[in-house]
Each structure stands twice: as structure tokens, then as C-alpha cells.
Amino acid sequence: MALPLPPGLTPAEIAFMCEMELVTVIPRQRLEGLDLLGGPTPPLNPPYRADLPLWLALLLKRQRRANISPPPWLNPQSLEAILRVETELSNQAFSPPAPLPPSIDPLLPNPAPPFVPSATYDAPADALPYHWLELGEILLEAASDDFETPDQVRRLLRDLREIRMEKLRKGAEVLDAGGGVKMNGVGAMEVGEGRAFITGVIDGLRKIGASKEQAKREREAEERENGFVGTAPEDEDEMEL
Amino acid sequence: MYYDIDAILTDAQKVPCQFELNVPGLGYIDGNTGGDLKRGTKVELPLWLGEMLAVSQPTSTGALVTLDLPAALSQRVMNALKADPRTVDLRAQAPHFYALAARMLELFEEEEMVDILTETFKKRSAEIADQAHNPRGALGEGAEFLRGLDETERQLFKSAHESAKSTRSWMADMKKH
């Protein structure tokens, strides 16, 4: 209440985090590797492609020193296939995220996004990554000449966003004070957009159901108490404790 | 701790109370200035006062007043909500409908009412989300529904609308640069 900003991230902050994602560029000029805080970048040697963070790729693109090669899931065929999954195959769930790569070191946990490159040219083509919406929009805006059919991609992204937001909203009807809605595969921007509404619904449901919850807890406590006085359920209760 | 305006306004809503004792000199609240308030008189008191009087036990005989459910939570309204949650004007029933219901449910044990209200809130929330994402929603055919939202639902509509708007404006801003 006292904070002026609502909880969660603003769209601009989500887009800023997306700029950390690696994308594949095709350089037009040579550039030595740079030692950045986030680690060294590979040297750029035309015409060999290299993976750079999105923010650096955008900078080079703007200076016409490189072209960005869009990730495979951003081509129209992939997007159409994903759209088909969203509309026909799964009415409730979202299209599944890409499977995690196998762990290299058994002692370490599996690498997961954002530490798995999901927007490079060898990313899986049949799944939307966590930052799909903002990455798609940014690339379409800054590097639309690197797409073969930018308008078609733009239209497909819009369709995907509409249908997935619709599903997220419909999720409110199955929400419960204690239960949840399955959100596997939901992207960062979608989480940011849905956060205020979904937490609001859960909060409202919790307030309405508070008295019932209280009554249930009291009944359970009473039953436990009676159990000790009575004979039969005594053992069971003690087992639980 | 901050004072919550909505909680204060909820507590200020009137609930029907029946006096169980004669109270000398209190007749003015029932329009009988200077007289006594007779036992069995029904008056509408703010929730905070009614609750206080109902749970306090000044004599061994029982409470000073007995509370009743307000008209907003009557069986008639519950039946209407069961039939179709979307067509009921909750704001006309009580501006803080859900908050009032939650307070009353603390005092009365009405499991069925909890179920009806939970179902109502879910159904109406889905409708609110649809309206909030439709930029023309507030002006078009949804205006009637939006006028009937209670305070909790208005907050929900506002937050859903704000987040949709900020995402849209992020996209528009990016195009400008």
C-alpha cells in the first residue's frame, strides 16, 4: 500500500531482462571479442555467425554492423504449428515449453532458462521460450528486414498473444482459494500482465472462504480432541501426530 | 498498521438488529424522541456497533441485541446469484458486498452462502477480465455490468485494465523509437 509501484515488474523491466537472452547474429564487420561483465563475447568474423546478448546485437544492428538471424520458432511455419497446438490440441493448457537439455554434470542441477539459449539459431523450433513475446516484438521492430515475411510473423504473434491471454483469463473460473491454475509454458510478459488480476482473484476468494476455512479447522481440532476421549479413532489420530 | 478505508466503510454498513432489552432514553434512534426503546424493536445499526452489542453480555440473560443478515445477503439475492451471477447489480445491494459478506460469515455459519459467493466471484471475475481487456468495454454493452460491480470487483477491474494498458503502451512506445 505504501509503495507507489504495484508488485511485480513493469513491461519495460521485463523487456530489459529479455535483452540478456542470446541471439545469433551474422556480422558484416570484424570485431574482436569484448570482455564484458557478463563474460567475454565471441570475436566476430564475417560471414560466420556468432551468439551475442540481445542488447549488443541490437546495437550492432542499428549501426549496420550485423544482421540478426531470427530464432527458428519465429518463422511462420513454426508459429502456425504452435498456434494449432494452442487452439486444437490443448483447450486448457498452454503449449509446452521446450524440454530442458540433459545435465552435463550430475552434481549440478539441470541448466534452465535463462541460462539455456532459447533464441539462437539452434533453439528448438516447436516451443515458445519464456521471453517469446517481448523478444518477438523487439526483433520485429528493430530487425524486421531480417525476416522473410515480417507481416505474417507479426500477425501470428498477435494471434498467439490473444488466444493465450484468453486462456489465462479463463483460468480464473477454475481458481480456488487453495488451488491453482497450471501455468507451465506461460511467458514473462504474460505473467507480468496477468499478475495483478490473478492475485486479485485469489485474494478475493480467500477472503470469502475465510470463515469456512476457519470452521473447518475448528471442526478438525474438535474431532481430534474428541478422538482422545473416545475409543476407536484414538490410535489413528496419534499416528497422524 | 494502516487504517484501511474499505474496512472502515464496510463496518459502517447497516445491519438489522433487534433489541432484547428495554433501553431507557434511547427512543430517539427509532423516531421516538425522549421515550424509551422498547424490547423487540428492530433498528438498523452500523455493523461495528451491532456486532459489539450482539457479542457483549451485559446480563446473564443474554445479549443486548440479536443480529440478523442484511437484505443484501438475503435468500432472495442468493437465489438470484445462483441463477445468473452476471446479471445481479451487486453495488445496489451493498457497495462493499463481498467485504460485508465476509464479515457476516464470521458471525453466522452459512456454508451454502460461502459456496454461492465463491462461485459468483469466479464467474464475475472472468467477465471482468474480458471487459478490462477490451478497450471499448467500458463504453459498449458492458457498461451495465460494470456499473453493478462492488468495490472489490472495481479494484480488480482497475488492476486488470492497468496491466493490459501498460503492456499495450510498452509496445506502442517501442514502435516510436
Tab-separated table of C-alpha atoms in Angstrom:
chain	number	residue	atom	x	y	z
A	1	MET	CA	0.000	0.000	0.000
A	2	ALA	CA	2.728	2.403	0.905
A	3	LEU	CA	4.734	1.638	-2.201
A	4	PRO	CA	3.799	3.661	-5.268
A	5	LEU	CA	4.533	0.771	-7.634
A	6	PRO	CA	2.317	-2.308	-7.833
A	7	PRO	CA	4.001	-5.646	-7.106
A	8	GLY	CA	5.696	-7.385	-9.990
A	9	LEU	CA	7.615	-5.992	-12.930
A	10	THR	CA	6.575	-3.351	-15.438
A	11	PRO	CA	6.629	-4.288	-19.134
A	12	ALA	CA	9.752	-2.178	-19.642
A	13	GLU	CA	11.568	-4.079	-16.881
A	14	ILE	CA	10.554	-7.423	-18.373
A	15	ALA	CA	11.829	-6.305	-21.768
A	16	PHE	CA	15.079	-5.193	-20.140
A	17	MET	CA	15.576	-8.655	-18.676
A	18	CYS	CA	14.861	-10.147	-22.080
A	19	GLU	CA	17.826	-8.260	-23.520
A	20	MET	CA	20.109	-10.672	-21.693
A	21	GLU	CA	18.977	-13.527	-23.996
A	22	LEU	CA	21.486	-14.727	-26.552
A	23	VAL	CA	20.605	-14.252	-30.223
A	24	THR	CA	22.513	-15.276	-33.328
A	25	VAL	CA	23.994	-12.513	-35.473
A	26	ILE	CA	25.619	-12.614	-38.905
A	27	PRO	CA	28.335	-9.942	-38.690
A	28	ARG	CA	29.187	-7.653	-41.578
A	29	GLN	CA	32.363	-6.327	-39.980
A	30	ARG	CA	35.147	-7.855	-37.943
A	31	LEU	CA	35.078	-7.221	-34.232
A	32	GLU	CA	37.411	-8.537	-31.544
A	33	GLY	CA	35.868	-10.323	-28.593
A	34	LEU	CA	34.824	-7.922	-25.838
A	35	ASP	CA	35.426	-8.541	-22.154
A	36	LEU	CA	32.084	-7.646	-20.626
A	37	LEU	CA	30.848	-8.023	-17.055
A	38	GLY	CA	28.607	-10.843	-18.177
A	39	GLY	CA	31.548	-12.700	-19.710
A	40	PRO	CA	33.562	-12.425	-22.925
A	41	THR	CA	31.770	-12.211	-26.269
A	42	PRO	CA	32.985	-14.291	-29.211
A	43	PRO	CA	35.072	-12.470	-31.848
A	44	LEU	CA	33.005	-11.527	-34.912
A	45	ASN	CA	34.342	-12.803	-38.224
A	46	PRO	CA	32.150	-12.299	-41.301
A	47	PRO	CA	30.410	-14.372	-42.575
A	48	TYR	CA	30.490	-16.745	-39.598
A	49	ARG	CA	27.585	-16.363	-37.227
A	50	ALA	CA	28.039	-15.804	-33.519
A	51	ASP	CA	25.828	-15.686	-30.430
A	52	LEU	CA	25.583	-12.297	-28.704
A	53	PRO	CA	23.323	-10.890	-25.997
A	54	LEU	CA	20.278	-9.217	-27.488
A	55	TRP	CA	21.218	-5.712	-26.341
A	56	LEU	CA	24.601	-5.901	-28.090
A	57	ALA	CA	23.052	-7.442	-31.180
A	58	LEU	CA	20.521	-4.590	-31.337
A	59	LEU	CA	23.332	-2.040	-31.016
A	60	LEU	CA	25.304	-3.612	-33.869
A	61	LYS	CA	22.139	-3.952	-35.941
A	62	ARG	CA	21.375	-0.263	-35.521
A	63	GLN	CA	24.923	0.609	-36.641
A	64	ARG	CA	24.518	-1.734	-39.629
A	65	ARG	CA	27.442	-3.841	-38.483
A	66	ALA	CA	25.465	-7.067	-38.222
A	67	ASN	CA	22.264	-8.829	-39.185
A	68	ILE	CA	20.190	-10.757	-36.650
A	69	SER	CA	19.080	-14.198	-37.665
A	70	PRO	CA	15.640	-14.774	-36.122
A	71	PRO	CA	15.279	-17.891	-33.938
A	72	PRO	CA	13.611	-20.902	-35.599
A	73	TRP	CA	10.414	-20.635	-33.567
A	74	LEU	CA	9.851	-17.188	-35.076
A	75	ASN	CA	9.344	-18.464	-38.594
A	76	PRO	CA	5.756	-18.609	-39.866
A	77	GLN	CA	5.553	-22.418	-40.145
A	78	SER	CA	6.629	-22.922	-36.520
A	79	LEU	CA	4.305	-20.230	-35.256
A	80	GLU	CA	1.405	-21.733	-37.184
A	81	ALA	CA	2.139	-25.153	-35.727
A	82	ILE	CA	2.261	-23.718	-32.197
A	83	LEU	CA	-0.946	-21.815	-32.839
A	84	ARG	CA	-2.578	-25.074	-33.925
A	85	VAL	CA	-1.473	-26.730	-30.691
A	86	GLU	CA	-2.937	-23.848	-28.723
A	87	THR	CA	-6.299	-23.886	-30.476
A	88	GLU	CA	-6.973	-27.528	-31.285
A	89	LEU	CA	-4.928	-29.883	-29.180
A	90	SER	CA	-4.942	-28.252	-25.782
A	91	ASN	CA	-8.029	-26.297	-24.891
A	92	GLN	CA	-6.947	-25.740	-21.327
A	93	ALA	CA	-3.175	-25.907	-21.113
A	94	PHE	CA	-0.612	-23.754	-22.873
A	95	SER	CA	1.736	-25.152	-25.476
A	96	PRO	CA	4.509	-26.875	-23.527
A	97	PRO	CA	7.877	-25.166	-23.048
A	98	ALA	CA	10.970	-26.613	-24.665
A	99	PRO	CA	12.381	-29.687	-22.888
A	100	LEU	CA	15.407	-28.988	-20.732
A	101	PRO	CA	18.756	-30.143	-22.081
A	102	PRO	CA	20.317	-33.095	-20.251
A	103	SER	CA	22.532	-32.234	-17.325
A	104	ILE	CA	26.225	-32.197	-18.102
A	105	ASP	CA	27.439	-32.555	-14.564
A	106	PRO	CA	25.362	-34.918	-12.371
A	107	LEU	CA	26.237	-32.873	-9.299
A	108	LEU	CA	24.770	-29.683	-10.734
A	109	PRO	CA	21.074	-29.118	-11.369
A	110	ASN	CA	19.887	-29.068	-14.971
A	111	PRO	CA	20.529	-25.788	-16.697
A	112	ALA	CA	17.219	-23.973	-17.162
A	113	PRO	CA	16.164	-20.727	-18.785
A	114	PRO	CA	17.525	-18.059	-18.777
A	115	PHE	CA	20.828	-19.964	-18.767
A	116	VAL	CA	19.819	-22.041	-21.771
A	117	PRO	CA	19.974	-20.093	-25.022
A	118	SER	CA	16.422	-20.104	-26.356
A	119	ALA	CA	16.599	-17.557	-29.152
A	120	THR	CA	19.728	-18.618	-31.047
A	121	TYR	CA	19.532	-20.219	-34.475
A	122	ASP	CA	19.755	-23.740	-32.967
A	123	ALA	CA	16.928	-23.228	-30.447
A	124	PRO	CA	14.027	-25.696	-30.634
A	125	ALA	CA	11.552	-24.709	-33.341
A	126	ASP	CA	8.412	-26.165	-31.835
A	127	ALA	CA	8.216	-24.418	-28.476
A	128	LEU	CA	7.856	-20.847	-27.276
A	129	PRO	CA	10.596	-19.772	-24.847
A	130	TYR	CA	9.997	-17.770	-21.679
A	131	HIS	CA	10.648	-14.407	-23.362
A	132	TRP	CA	8.843	-15.179	-26.617
A	133	LEU	CA	6.519	-12.207	-26.746
A	134	GLU	CA	8.974	-9.431	-25.920
A	135	LEU	CA	11.776	-10.982	-27.978
A	136	GLY	CA	9.490	-11.352	-30.974
A	137	GLU	CA	8.233	-7.798	-30.707
A	138	ILE	CA	11.713	-6.334	-30.253
A	139	LEU	CA	13.151	-8.241	-33.211
A	140	LEU	CA	10.205	-7.347	-35.434
A	141	GLU	CA	10.700	-3.722	-34.536
A	142	ALA	CA	14.490	-3.451	-34.762
A	143	ALA	CA	15.296	-6.052	-37.408
A	144	SER	CA	12.178	-6.530	-39.498
A	145	ASP	CA	14.321	-6.602	-42.676
A	146	ASP	CA	15.969	-9.798	-41.380
A	147	PHE	CA	12.611	-11.615	-41.514
A	148	GLU	CA	11.353	-13.073	-44.751
A	149	THR	CA	7.736	-12.292	-44.009
A	150	PRO	CA	7.638	-9.814	-41.098
A	151	ASP	CA	3.950	-9.001	-41.505
A	152	GLN	CA	2.898	-12.615	-41.333
A	153	VAL	CA	5.058	-13.193	-38.244
A	154	ARG	CA	3.613	-10.088	-36.651
A	155	ARG	CA	0.059	-11.281	-37.293
A	156	LEU	CA	0.792	-14.763	-35.923
A	157	LEU	CA	2.374	-13.335	-32.775
A	158	ARG	CA	-0.706	-11.197	-32.232
A	159	ASP	CA	-2.985	-14.223	-32.645
A	160	LEU	CA	-0.906	-16.261	-30.224
A	161	ARG	CA	-0.953	-13.497	-27.650
A	162	GLU	CA	-4.726	-13.090	-27.914
A	163	ILE	CA	-5.516	-16.764	-27.542
A	164	ARG	CA	-3.093	-17.267	-24.660
A	165	MET	CA	-4.310	-14.239	-22.714
A	166	GLU	CA	-7.846	-15.543	-23.198
A	167	LYS	CA	-6.795	-18.849	-21.628
A	168	LEU	CA	-5.093	-17.094	-18.739
A	169	ARG	CA	-8.288	-15.157	-18.033
A	170	LYS	CA	-10.447	-18.262	-18.288
A	171	GLY	CA	-8.157	-19.774	-15.661
A	172	ALA	CA	-9.826	-17.511	-13.103
A	173	GLU	CA	-13.005	-19.576	-13.280
A	174	VAL	CA	-11.286	-22.736	-12.099
A	175	LEU	CA	-9.192	-20.993	-9.450
A	176	ASP	CA	-9.713	-21.895	-5.829
A	177	ALA	CA	-8.658	-20.251	-2.609
A	178	GLY	CA	-6.203	-23.061	-2.023
A	179	GLY	CA	-5.866	-24.469	-5.527
A	180	GLY	CA	-4.048	-23.208	-8.540
A	181	VAL	CA	-4.062	-22.940	-12.273
A	182	LYS	CA	-1.464	-24.705	-14.359
A	183	MET	CA	0.793	-22.064	-15.865
A	184	ASN	CA	3.527	-24.167	-17.454
A	185	GLY	CA	4.760	-22.515	-20.598
A	186	VAL	CA	3.436	-19.045	-19.794
A	187	GLY	CA	5.878	-16.320	-20.849
A	188	ALA	CA	7.401	-13.500	-18.809
A	189	MET	CA	5.302	-10.737	-20.343
A	190	GLU	CA	2.141	-12.791	-19.884
A	191	VAL	CA	2.936	-13.394	-16.223
A	192	GLY	CA	3.520	-9.670	-15.821
A	193	GLU	CA	0.241	-8.813	-17.490
A	194	GLY	CA	-1.817	-11.389	-15.632
A	195	ARG	CA	-0.290	-10.926	-12.191
A	196	ALA	CA	-2.486	-8.140	-10.868
A	197	PHE	CA	-5.724	-9.802	-11.942
A	198	ILE	CA	-4.902	-13.331	-10.820
A	199	THR	CA	-3.588	-12.328	-7.398
A	200	GLY	CA	-6.661	-10.121	-7.004
A	201	VAL	CA	-8.997	-13.044	-7.682
A	202	ILE	CA	-7.134	-15.353	-5.311
A	203	ASP	CA	-7.174	-12.703	-2.610
A	204	GLY	CA	-10.913	-12.172	-3.022
A	205	LEU	CA	-11.630	-15.892	-2.905
A	206	ARG	CA	-9.514	-16.254	0.209
A	207	LYS	CA	-11.485	-13.522	1.993
A	208	ILE	CA	-14.851	-15.006	1.059
A	209	GLY	CA	-13.792	-18.501	2.068
A	210	ALA	CA	-12.039	-17.446	5.284
A	211	SER	CA	-14.972	-18.257	7.572
A	212	LYS	CA	-15.470	-21.682	6.010
A	213	GLU	CA	-11.776	-22.400	6.351
A	214	GLN	CA	-11.897	-21.333	9.985
A	215	ALA	CA	-14.931	-23.532	10.675
A	216	LYS	CA	-13.204	-26.478	9.043
A	217	ARG	CA	-10.099	-26.011	11.120
A	218	GLU	CA	-12.147	-25.777	14.309
A	219	ARG	CA	-14.089	-28.901	13.401
A	220	GLU	CA	-10.882	-30.772	12.794
A	221	ALA	CA	-9.424	-29.610	16.079
A	222	GLU	CA	-12.611	-30.663	17.835
A	223	GLU	CA	-12.562	-34.062	16.205
A	224	ARG	CA	-9.003	-34.518	17.298
A	225	GLU	CA	-9.912	-33.608	20.819
A	226	ASN	CA	-12.899	-35.943	20.855
A	227	GLY	CA	-10.736	-38.658	19.428
A	228	PHE	CA	-8.629	-38.719	22.560
A	229	VAL	CA	-11.715	-39.014	24.760
A	230	GLY	CA	-13.425	-41.583	22.579
A	231	THR	CA	-12.167	-45.046	21.886
A	232	ALA	CA	-11.975	-46.047	18.249
A	233	PRO	CA	-10.162	-43.298	16.321
A	234	GLU	CA	-7.627	-42.693	19.066
A	235	ASP	CA	-4.882	-44.741	17.520
A	236	GLU	CA	-5.254	-43.197	14.096
A	237	ASP	CA	-5.025	-39.732	15.497
A	238	GLU	CA	-1.890	-40.486	17.382
A	239	MET	CA	-0.369	-41.952	14.266
A	240	GLU	CA	-1.006	-38.728	12.450
A	241	LEU	CA	0.620	-36.705	15.162
B	1	MET	CA	-0.577	-0.676	10.678
B	2	TYR	CA	-2.501	1.451	8.234
B	3	TYR	CA	-6.193	2.118	8.531
B	4	ASP	CA	-7.972	0.512	5.624
B	5	ILE	CA	-10.645	2.851	4.275
B	6	ASP	CA	-12.546	-0.031	2.733
B	7	ALA	CA	-12.608	-1.928	6.016
B	8	ILE	CA	-13.964	1.166	7.780
B	9	LEU	CA	-16.625	1.687	5.118
B	10	THR	CA	-17.570	-1.981	5.345
B	11	ASP	CA	-18.061	-1.684	9.084
B	12	ALA	CA	-20.230	1.386	8.554
B	13	GLN	CA	-22.814	-0.545	6.534
B	14	LYS	CA	-26.133	-1.068	8.308
B	15	VAL	CA	-27.378	-4.403	9.531
B	16	PRO	CA	-30.796	-5.165	11.088
B	17	CYS	CA	-30.707	-5.592	14.875
B	18	GLN	CA	-33.432	-6.480	17.341
B	19	PHE	CA	-33.185	-5.148	20.885
B	20	GLU	CA	-33.680	-7.768	23.587
B	21	LEU	CA	-33.958	-5.294	26.468
B	22	ASN	CA	-35.716	-2.044	27.207
B	23	VAL	CA	-33.254	0.818	26.985
B	24	PRO	CA	-34.347	3.999	28.773
B	25	GLY	CA	-33.930	7.230	26.845
B	26	LEU	CA	-32.742	5.631	23.623
B	27	GLY	CA	-36.056	6.011	21.827
B	28	TYR	CA	-34.718	8.721	19.536
B	29	ILE	CA	-32.945	6.254	17.289
B	30	ASP	CA	-36.340	4.775	16.480
B	31	GLY	CA	-38.018	8.147	15.958
B	32	ASN	CA	-39.489	8.259	19.469
B	33	THR	CA	-37.613	11.233	20.901
B	34	GLY	CA	-37.350	11.322	24.666
B	35	GLY	CA	-39.002	7.933	25.124
B	36	ASP	CA	-37.592	4.524	25.865
B	37	LEU	CA	-36.518	1.962	23.335
B	38	LYS	CA	-38.854	-0.986	23.784
B	39	ARG	CA	-37.704	-4.549	23.845
B	40	GLY	CA	-38.232	-6.267	20.499
B	41	THR	CA	-37.768	-3.087	18.449
B	42	LYS	CA	-35.958	-3.595	15.177
B	43	VAL	CA	-33.476	-0.918	14.124
B	44	GLU	CA	-30.724	-0.723	11.529
B	45	LEU	CA	-27.353	-0.182	13.190
B	46	PRO	CA	-23.874	0.084	11.695
B	47	LEU	CA	-22.133	-3.274	11.625
B	48	TRP	CA	-19.417	-2.326	14.117
B	49	LEU	CA	-21.989	-1.188	16.700
B	50	GLY	CA	-24.415	-4.039	16.107
B	51	GLU	CA	-21.650	-6.603	16.394
B	52	MET	CA	-20.340	-5.064	19.587
B	53	LEU	CA	-23.797	-5.100	21.203
B	54	ALA	CA	-24.592	-8.591	19.975
B	55	VAL	CA	-21.490	-10.281	21.329
B	56	SER	CA	-21.290	-8.397	24.613
B	57	GLN	CA	-23.117	-9.995	27.521
B	58	PRO	CA	-24.117	-7.274	29.975
B	59	THR	CA	-26.531	-9.527	31.926
B	60	SER	CA	-26.749	-13.220	32.490
B	61	THR	CA	-29.923	-13.356	30.392
B	62	GLY	CA	-28.085	-12.885	27.099
B	63	ALA	CA	-27.005	-10.320	24.578
B	64	LEU	CA	-28.372	-6.821	24.319
B	65	VAL	CA	-29.402	-7.206	20.673
B	66	THR	CA	-29.644	-10.011	18.160
B	67	LEU	CA	-28.175	-9.514	14.718
B	68	ASP	CA	-29.835	-10.534	11.504
B	69	LEU	CA	-28.476	-10.901	7.976
B	70	PRO	CA	-28.778	-7.674	5.978
B	71	ALA	CA	-31.062	-7.530	2.957
B	72	ALA	CA	-28.023	-7.659	0.658
B	73	LEU	CA	-27.363	-11.229	1.814
B	74	SER	CA	-30.982	-12.360	1.921
B	75	GLN	CA	-32.178	-15.582	0.379
B	76	ARG	CA	-33.696	-13.618	-2.493
B	77	VAL	CA	-30.300	-12.228	-3.519
B	78	MET	CA	-28.655	-15.623	-3.076
B	79	ASN	CA	-31.240	-17.226	-5.380
B	80	ALA	CA	-30.624	-14.545	-7.998
B	81	LEU	CA	-26.879	-15.145	-7.763
B	82	LYS	CA	-27.392	-18.875	-8.098
B	83	ALA	CA	-29.486	-18.336	-11.229
B	84	ASP	CA	-27.093	-15.975	-13.007
B	85	PRO	CA	-24.256	-14.191	-11.190
B	86	ARG	CA	-23.579	-11.826	-14.061
B	87	THR	CA	-26.931	-10.049	-14.123
B	88	VAL	CA	-27.116	-9.073	-10.439
B	89	ASP	CA	-26.305	-5.476	-9.572
B	90	LEU	CA	-24.112	-6.077	-6.516
B	91	ARG	CA	-23.429	-2.408	-5.995
B	92	ALA	CA	-27.127	-1.766	-5.440
B	93	GLN	CA	-27.144	-4.473	-2.760
B	94	ALA	CA	-24.128	-3.102	-0.896
B	95	PRO	CA	-21.149	-1.026	-2.080
B	96	HIS	CA	-18.765	-3.376	-0.245
B	97	PHE	CA	-20.767	-6.505	-0.943
B	98	TYR	CA	-18.071	-9.166	-0.588
B	99	ALA	CA	-16.402	-7.481	2.379
B	100	LEU	CA	-19.758	-7.242	4.130
B	101	ALA	CA	-20.479	-10.883	3.328
B	102	ALA	CA	-17.109	-11.945	4.697
B	103	ARG	CA	-17.760	-10.038	7.941
B	104	MET	CA	-21.247	-11.515	8.322
B	105	LEU	CA	-19.967	-15.002	7.612
B	106	GLU	CA	-17.620	-14.621	10.574
B	107	LEU	CA	-20.697	-14.232	12.754
B	108	PHE	CA	-23.106	-16.640	11.051
B	109	GLU	CA	-22.386	-20.142	9.960
B	110	GLU	CA	-23.686	-20.321	6.389
B	111	GLU	CA	-21.645	-22.803	4.400
B	112	GLU	CA	-24.027	-22.660	1.466
B	113	MET	CA	-23.619	-18.902	1.216
B	114	VAL	CA	-19.833	-19.284	1.074
B	115	ASP	CA	-20.219	-21.667	-1.846
B	116	ILE	CA	-22.636	-19.400	-3.706
B	117	LEU	CA	-20.436	-16.334	-3.210
B	118	THR	CA	-17.277	-18.179	-4.263
B	119	GLU	CA	-18.956	-19.337	-7.454
B	120	THR	CA	-20.343	-15.839	-8.063
B	121	PHE	CA	-16.969	-14.205	-7.581
B	122	LYS	CA	-15.249	-16.585	-10.007
B	123	LYS	CA	-17.871	-16.172	-12.731
B	124	ARG	CA	-17.939	-12.428	-12.419
B	125	SER	CA	-14.116	-12.201	-12.313
B	126	ALA	CA	-13.874	-13.925	-15.679
B	127	GLU	CA	-16.371	-11.430	-17.082
B	128	ILE	CA	-14.424	-8.535	-15.501
B	129	ALA	CA	-11.194	-9.749	-17.100
B	130	ASP	CA	-12.848	-9.852	-20.513
B	131	GLN	CA	-14.232	-6.361	-20.102
B	132	ALA	CA	-10.916	-4.992	-18.808
B	133	HIS	CA	-9.023	-6.245	-21.848
B	134	ASN	CA	-11.483	-4.843	-24.292
B	135	PRO	CA	-10.509	-1.203	-24.795
B	136	ARG	CA	-14.078	-0.224	-25.685
B	137	GLY	CA	-15.623	-2.425	-22.999
B	138	ALA	CA	-16.415	0.326	-20.545
B	139	LEU	CA	-18.430	2.204	-23.142
B	140	GLY	CA	-20.122	-0.605	-25.029
B	141	GLU	CA	-22.594	-3.235	-23.931
B	142	GLY	CA	-20.547	-3.978	-20.800
B	143	ALA	CA	-21.372	-0.636	-19.179
B	144	GLU	CA	-24.417	-2.035	-17.405
B	145	PHE	CA	-22.393	-4.861	-15.872
B	146	LEU	CA	-19.529	-2.590	-14.832
B	147	ARG	CA	-21.888	-0.225	-13.029
B	148	GLY	CA	-23.044	-3.123	-10.873
B	149	LEU	CA	-19.572	-4.060	-9.612
B	150	ASP	CA	-18.910	-3.861	-5.891
B	151	GLU	CA	-15.761	-2.203	-4.533
B	152	THR	CA	-13.587	-5.358	-4.555
B	153	GLU	CA	-14.560	-6.015	-8.157
B	154	ARG	CA	-13.851	-2.438	-9.148
B	155	GLN	CA	-10.316	-2.766	-7.792
B	156	LEU	CA	-9.956	-5.990	-9.752
B	157	PHE	CA	-11.199	-4.348	-12.933
B	158	LYS	CA	-8.853	-1.434	-12.406
B	159	SER	CA	-5.763	-3.585	-11.875
B	160	ALA	CA	-6.553	-5.835	-14.851
B	161	HIS	CA	-7.172	-2.791	-17.024
B	162	GLU	CA	-3.967	-1.072	-15.887
B	163	SER	CA	-1.757	-4.067	-16.655
B	164	ALA	CA	-3.308	-4.551	-20.094
B	165	LYS	CA	-2.845	-0.864	-20.763
B	166	SER	CA	0.792	-0.784	-19.662
B	167	THR	CA	1.648	-3.748	-21.901
B	168	ARG	CA	-0.057	-2.083	-24.836
B	169	SER	CA	1.720	1.191	-24.210
B	170	TRP	CA	5.090	-0.578	-23.947
B	171	MET	CA	4.528	-1.989	-27.426
B	172	ALA	CA	3.451	1.375	-28.771
B	173	ASP	CA	6.451	3.135	-27.159
B	174	MET	CA	8.863	0.694	-28.735
B	175	LYS	CA	7.480	1.459	-32.183
B	176	LYS	CA	8.105	5.178	-31.671
B	177	HIS	CA	11.847	4.854	-31.015
